[in-house]
Amino acid sequence: MNGINVKVVWLTLSLPLSGCISSYHAWDGVKGYQEDALSESEYRVSYVAEQATRWTMLDGYLARRCRELLGQEQVRLEGVQHDVHSITVMSSATIGSPVISGDQVTMPVTSAPHEVVFNLRKAQGHCSIDEQ
């Protein structure tokens, strides 16, 4: 393969996956960062993201949130733990085939409930001001 073909293949494979990796954001009820203040200079922080998100990226999000909370460039992040957990949500899908009558197309109104399972990654740790 020449260089151009390799780039096209890489771009084609990476684009669908790019939507699966989390961007840094506050807790939205399912994903994002959360924290608990333990004192004025200590926090327990966590970040939940899609399963495709690398642990190193989640650890970076923890450190970033610690710097924001503590207002310091140098922070101590300790006791980082990684966990994978699943959430199940109910969804419904329309079943049946469209009905064509003349120039009208009618979609079926029957729906079938089903469960959708999402596997998420969670990183959590404890941060404080780095006294060095």
C-alpha positions in Angstrom: 0.0 0.0 0.0 1.3 3.5 -0.8 1.2 6.3 1.8 -2.0 7.8 0.5 -4.0 4.5 0.7 -2.7 4.0 4.3 -3.9 7.4 5.3 -7.3 6.9 3.7 -7.7 3.5 5.5 -6.6 5.0 8.8 -9.0 7.9 8.5 -11.9 5.6 7.5 -11.3 3.4 10.5 -10.7 6.1 13.0 -13.7 8.4 12.2 -16.4 5.9 13.4 -14.4 5.4 16.7 -13.9 9.1 17.4 -17.5 9.5 18.6 -16.9 6.7 21.2 -14.3 8.5 23.1 -15.3 10.9 25.9 -14.6 14.6 26.0 -14.0 16.4 29.3 -17.3 17.6 30.8 -19.3 17.8 34.0 -21.5 15.0 35.2 -24.6 14.7 33.0 -26.4 12.0 34.9 -24.5 9.2 33.2 -20.9 10.4 32.3 -18.5 13.1 33.3 -16.6 14.3 36.4 -17.9 14.5 39.9 -16.2 15.4 43.2 -16.7 15.4 46.9 -14.9 18.0 49.0 -13.1 16.3 51.9 -11.7 19.6 53.2 -10.8 23.0 51.7 -7.7 21.5 50.1 -8.7 17.8 49.5 -11.2 16.2 47.1 -12.4 12.8 46.0 -12.8 13.0 42.2 -14.2 10.6 39.7 -14.8 10.5 36.0 -17.1 8.1 34.0 -16.8 7.7 30.3 -17.4 5.4 27.4 -15.7 2.0 27.4 -13.5 3.0 24.5 -11.9 5.8 26.5 -8.3 4.9 27.5 -7.5 4.7 31.3 -4.7 7.2 30.8 -7.2 9.7 29.3 -9.5 9.3 32.4 -6.5 9.7 34.7 -5.7 12.9 32.9 -9.3 14.1 33.3 -9.0 13.4 37.1 -5.8 15.4 37.3 -7.4 18.3 35.3 -10.4 18.4 37.6 -8.1 18.5 40.6 -6.1 21.4 39.2 -9.4 23.3 38.6 -10.7 22.6 42.1 -7.5 23.4 43.9 -6.5 26.3 41.7 -2.9 24.8 41.4 -0.8 23.6 38.6 0.9 21.0 40.8 -1.5 18.6 42.5 -1.2 15.3 44.2 -3.5 12.6 42.8 -3.4 9.4 44.8 -5.2 6.1 45.2 -6.5 6.1 41.6 -8.8 3.1 41.0 -10.3 1.9 37.7 -13.6 0.0 37.3 -15.9 -1.0 34.5 -19.6 -1.0 35.2 -22.7 -1.4 33.1 -25.9 0.5 33.0 -29.1 -0.8 31.4 -31.7 1.5 29.9 -35.0 0.7 28.3 -35.6 1.8 24.7 -38.2 1.0 22.1 -37.9 0.3 18.5 -40.6 0.6 15.8 -41.3 -2.7 14.3 -43.0 -3.6 11.1 -42.6 -2.5 7.5 -43.7 0.8 5.9 -47.1 0.6 4.2 -47.1 2.2 0.7 -50.5 3.4 -0.6 -50.3 5.4 -3.8 -47.9 8.2 -3.1 -48.3 8.0 0.7 -45.9 6.0 2.9 -47.1 5.2 6.4 -44.7 4.0 9.1 -45.9 1.4 11.6 -46.8 2.7 15.1 -46.1 -0.6 16.9 -43.1 -0.4 19.1 -41.3 -3.1 21.1 -39.5 -2.3 24.3 -36.0 -3.7 24.8 -33.0 -3.2 27.0 -29.8 -1.5 25.9 -26.6 -2.2 28.0 -23.8 0.4 28.1 -20.4 -0.5 29.5 -18.7 2.5 31.1 -15.3 3.1 32.6 -14.9 4.9 35.9 -11.7 6.3 37.3 -11.6 7.7 40.8 -9.0 9.0 43.2 -8.1 11.5 45.9 -6.4 14.8 45.2 -4.8 17.5 47.3 -2.3 20.3 47.0 1.2 19.1 46.2 3.4 20.4 49.0 6.7 19.9 47.2 
